[in-house]
Coordinates of C-alpha atoms in Angstrom, one line a residue:
Chain Z
D270 CA 105.6 135.8 177.3
A271 CA 102.9 135.4 179.9
G272 CA 101.4 138.5 181.3
V273 CA 100.1 139.0 184.8
T274 CA 98.1 136.0 185.9
Q275 CA 95.6 135.9 188.8
S276 CA 93.8 133.1 190.5
P277 CA 91.1 132.3 191.0
T278 CA 89.0 134.2 188.5
H279 CA 85.9 134.1 190.6
L280 CA 85.2 133.4 194.3
I281 CA 82.2 133.4 196.5
K282 CA 82.6 133.7 200.3
T283 CA 80.3 134.5 203.2
R284 CA 80.7 137.3 205.7
G285 CA 83.3 136.7 208.3
Q286 CA 85.3 134.3 206.2
Q287 CA 88.9 134.8 205.1
V288 CA 90.1 134.8 201.5
T289 CA 93.5 134.5 199.7
L290 CA 94.0 135.8 196.1
R291 CA 97.1 135.0 194.1
C292 CA 99.1 136.8 191.5
S293 CA 102.1 136.1 189.3
P294 CA 103.7 139.1 187.7
K295 CA 104.7 139.6 184.2
S296 CA 108.1 138.0 183.4
G297 CA 110.9 140.4 184.3
H298 CA 108.8 142.5 186.7
D299 CA 109.7 142.7 190.4
T300 CA 107.0 145.0 191.8
V301 CA 103.4 143.9 192.4
S302 CA 100.5 146.2 193.3
W303 CA 97.0 145.3 194.3
Y304 CA 93.9 147.3 193.4
Q305 CA 90.2 147.0 194.4
Q306 CA 87.6 148.0 191.8
A307 CA 84.1 148.3 193.1
L308 CA 81.2 148.3 190.6
G309 CA 81.1 151.6 188.6
Q310 CA 84.3 152.9 190.1
G311 CA 87.9 153.1 189.1
P312 CA 90.5 150.8 190.7
Q313 CA 91.6 151.9 194.2
F314 CA 95.2 151.2 195.4
I315 CA 95.4 148.7 198.2
F316 CA 99.2 148.2 198.6
Q317 CA 102.5 147.6 196.7
Y318 CA 105.2 145.0 197.3
Y319 CA 108.8 145.2 196.3
E320 CA 111.6 143.0 197.5
E321 CA 109.2 141.0 199.6
E322 CA 108.2 144.0 201.6
E323 CA 105.1 146.3 201.6
R324 CA 106.4 149.6 200.1
Q325 CA 103.3 151.6 200.1
R326 CA 99.7 151.2 201.4
G327 CA 96.4 152.9 200.4
N328 CA 93.5 153.7 202.7
F329 CA 92.5 150.1 203.5
P330 CA 92.1 148.5 206.9
D331 CA 94.5 146.0 208.4
R332 CA 92.1 143.2 207.4
F333 CA 93.8 143.6 204.1
S334 CA 97.3 142.1 204.1
G335 CA 99.7 140.7 201.6
H336 CA 102.9 138.9 200.9
Q337 CA 105.5 138.8 198.2
F338 CA 107.6 135.7 197.6
P339 CA 111.2 135.4 196.4
N340 CA 109.9 134.6 192.9
Y341 CA 108.0 138.0 192.9
S342 CA 104.6 136.4 193.0
S343 CA 102.2 137.8 195.6
E344 CA 99.1 137.0 197.7
L345 CA 96.4 139.3 198.9
N346 CA 94.6 138.2 202.1
V347 CA 91.4 139.6 203.4
N348 CA 90.1 138.6 206.9
A349 CA 86.7 139.0 208.4
L350 CA 85.1 139.6 205.1
L351 CA 82.3 142.2 204.8
L352 CA 79.6 142.6 202.2
G353 CA 81.4 145.8 201.1
D354 CA 84.5 143.8 200.2
S355 CA 82.7 142.5 197.1
A356 CA 84.7 143.8 194.2
L357 CA 87.1 143.0 191.4
Y358 CA 90.6 142.6 192.8
L359 CA 93.3 143.5 190.3
C360 CA 97.0 142.7 190.5
A361 CA 99.4 144.8 188.5
S362 CA 103.1 144.5 188.0
N363 CA 105.9 146.7 186.8
G364 CA 109.7 146.7 186.7
G365 CA 112.8 148.5 185.7
G366 CA 111.6 151.8 187.0
S367 CA 108.8 152.0 184.5
E368 CA 105.6 153.9 185.6
K369 CA 103.6 151.7 183.3
L370 CA 101.6 149.0 185.1
F371 CA 100.5 145.8 183.5
F372 CA 97.3 144.4 184.9
G373 CA 95.9 140.9 185.3
S374 CA 92.3 140.1 184.5
G375 CA 91.4 140.2 188.1
T376 CA 89.5 138.0 190.7
Q377 CA 85.8 138.7 191.1
L378 CA 85.0 138.3 194.8
S379 CA 81.4 138.1 196.0
V380 CA 80.7 138.2 199.7
L381 CA 77.3 136.9 200.7
Chain H
D152 CA 88.2 163.0 198.3
Q153 CA 88.3 162.2 194.5
Q154 CA 91.6 163.4 193.2
V155 CA 91.0 162.3 189.7
K156 CA 87.6 162.9 188.1
Q157 CA 86.1 161.7 184.9
N158 CA 82.8 163.6 184.8
S159 CA 81.3 161.9 181.8
P160 CA 80.2 158.3 182.7
S161 CA 79.5 157.6 179.0
L162 CA 80.2 158.8 175.5
S163 CA 78.7 157.7 172.2
V164 CA 80.5 158.5 168.9
Q165 CA 80.0 157.6 165.3
E166 CA 82.7 155.4 163.6
G167 CA 85.3 157.6 161.9
R168 CA 84.6 160.6 164.0
I169 CA 86.8 162.0 166.9
S170 CA 86.3 160.7 170.5
I171 CA 87.3 163.1 173.2
L172 CA 87.5 161.8 176.8
N173 CA 88.2 164.3 179.6
C174 CA 89.8 164.0 183.0
D175 CA 90.4 166.6 185.7
Y176 CA 92.7 166.3 188.8
T177 CA 93.0 168.3 191.9
N178 CA 96.5 167.3 193.3
S179 CA 99.1 169.7 191.8
M180 CA 101.8 167.2 192.8
F181 CA 100.7 164.7 190.2
D182 CA 103.5 164.6 187.5
Y183 CA 102.6 161.6 185.4
F184 CA 99.3 160.7 183.8
L185 CA 98.2 157.6 182.0
W186 CA 95.1 156.3 180.1
Y187 CA 94.0 152.7 180.4
K188 CA 91.4 150.9 178.4
K189 CA 89.3 148.1 179.8
Y190 CA 87.2 145.5 178.1
P191 CA 84.7 143.4 180.1
A192 CA 86.2 140.4 181.9
E193 CA 89.8 141.8 181.2
G194 CA 92.2 143.8 183.2
P195 CA 92.9 147.4 182.3
T196 CA 95.4 147.8 179.3
F197 CA 97.8 150.6 179.1
L198 CA 97.0 153.0 176.2
I199 CA 99.1 156.1 176.4
S200 CA 100.8 158.3 179.0
I201 CA 102.2 161.8 179.4
S202 CA 104.7 163.4 181.8
S203 CA 104.0 166.8 183.3
I204 CA 106.9 168.3 181.4
K205 CA 105.0 167.8 178.2
D206 CA 101.6 169.1 177.0
K207 CA 101.0 166.6 174.2
N208 CA 101.8 163.0 173.5
E209 CA 100.8 161.2 170.3
D210 CA 100.7 157.5 169.5
G211 CA 99.0 156.5 166.3
R212 CA 95.3 157.3 166.5
F213 CA 95.6 158.3 170.2
T214 CA 96.7 161.7 171.5
V215 CA 96.8 162.9 175.1
F216 CA 96.8 166.7 175.9
L217 CA 97.7 168.0 179.3
N218 CA 96.8 171.5 180.5
K219 CA 98.6 171.9 183.9
S220 CA 97.2 175.3 184.7
A221 CA 93.7 173.9 184.4
K222 CA 94.6 170.6 185.9
H223 CA 92.9 168.9 182.9
L224 CA 93.9 166.3 180.4
S225 CA 92.1 164.8 177.5
L226 CA 92.4 161.8 175.3
H227 CA 91.6 162.2 171.6
I228 CA 90.9 159.1 169.4
V229 CA 90.9 159.8 165.7
P230 CA 89.3 158.2 163.8
S231 CA 87.2 156.2 166.2
Q232 CA 86.6 152.5 165.5
P233 CA 84.0 150.1 166.9
G234 CA 86.9 148.1 168.5
D235 CA 87.6 151.2 170.6
S236 CA 84.4 150.6 172.5
A237 CA 85.5 150.1 176.1
V238 CA 85.7 151.8 179.5
Y239 CA 88.6 154.3 179.6
F240 CA 90.3 155.2 182.9
C241 CA 92.4 158.2 183.5
A242 CA 95.1 157.7 186.1
A243 CA 97.7 159.9 187.8
S244 CA 100.8 159.5 190.0
A245 CA 103.1 161.7 192.0
S246 CA 106.7 160.6 192.2
F247 CA 107.7 163.0 194.9
S248 CA 106.1 161.1 197.8
G249 CA 107.7 157.8 197.1
G250 CA 104.3 157.4 195.4
Y251 CA 106.2 155.4 192.9
N252 CA 103.7 153.7 190.5
K253 CA 100.9 154.3 192.9
L254 CA 98.2 155.2 190.5
I255 CA 95.1 157.2 191.4
F256 CA 92.3 156.3 189.0
G257 CA 89.2 158.2 187.9
A258 CA 85.8 156.4 187.8
G259 CA 86.0 155.8 184.0
T260 CA 84.2 156.8 180.9
R261 CA 82.4 154.2 178.8
L262 CA 82.9 154.8 175.1
A263 CA 80.6 153.4 172.6
V264 CA 81.6 153.7 168.9
H265 CA 78.7 152.9 166.6
P266 CA 78.8 152.3 162.8

């Protein structure tokens, strides 16, 4: 049973560029959430997708957008990258009303 | 505004002894609390959780205690093992606001268990 998978594992971009990160949820899960983890901090909630719609959003600018596909996989897009966007981006999934989130290993984004 | 705080960035414990990791929260609407463990180059892994209607939950070597009046929870690991060395995150959620599964994390505590 595959868990949450994310791609790519590492990414290097320059300021002003755009990036797309991808996530496949754990089998049987229909809800995908994205978190940003800066160095030395805990994960911060970006947004959550359910039934292909953004259900909740954290305190992140509109440069951060996402999408969920009919197969429940999801993408996180960040436009006009800033140096401060350098972080580990974690995808998490859950389903069946469970509060327990399952996390992927993350995408380490470096903005130069 | 840090709603979930883990005030100890690190903790060192001898193998076989008890590890106690602490977490404080400020939002009284939080009604579900979780602990996650994270190894380097891996995503956080769920460890144990507790609902606000309980004050203790136990799972093998891991026990979580919740003190609602003090807005404090703690994770006890007994006995500690070298494989427990990791970063531990406390997280909380509030179901009232449609905050379904939106977890607020603390900054983490790095636990080192040495022989």
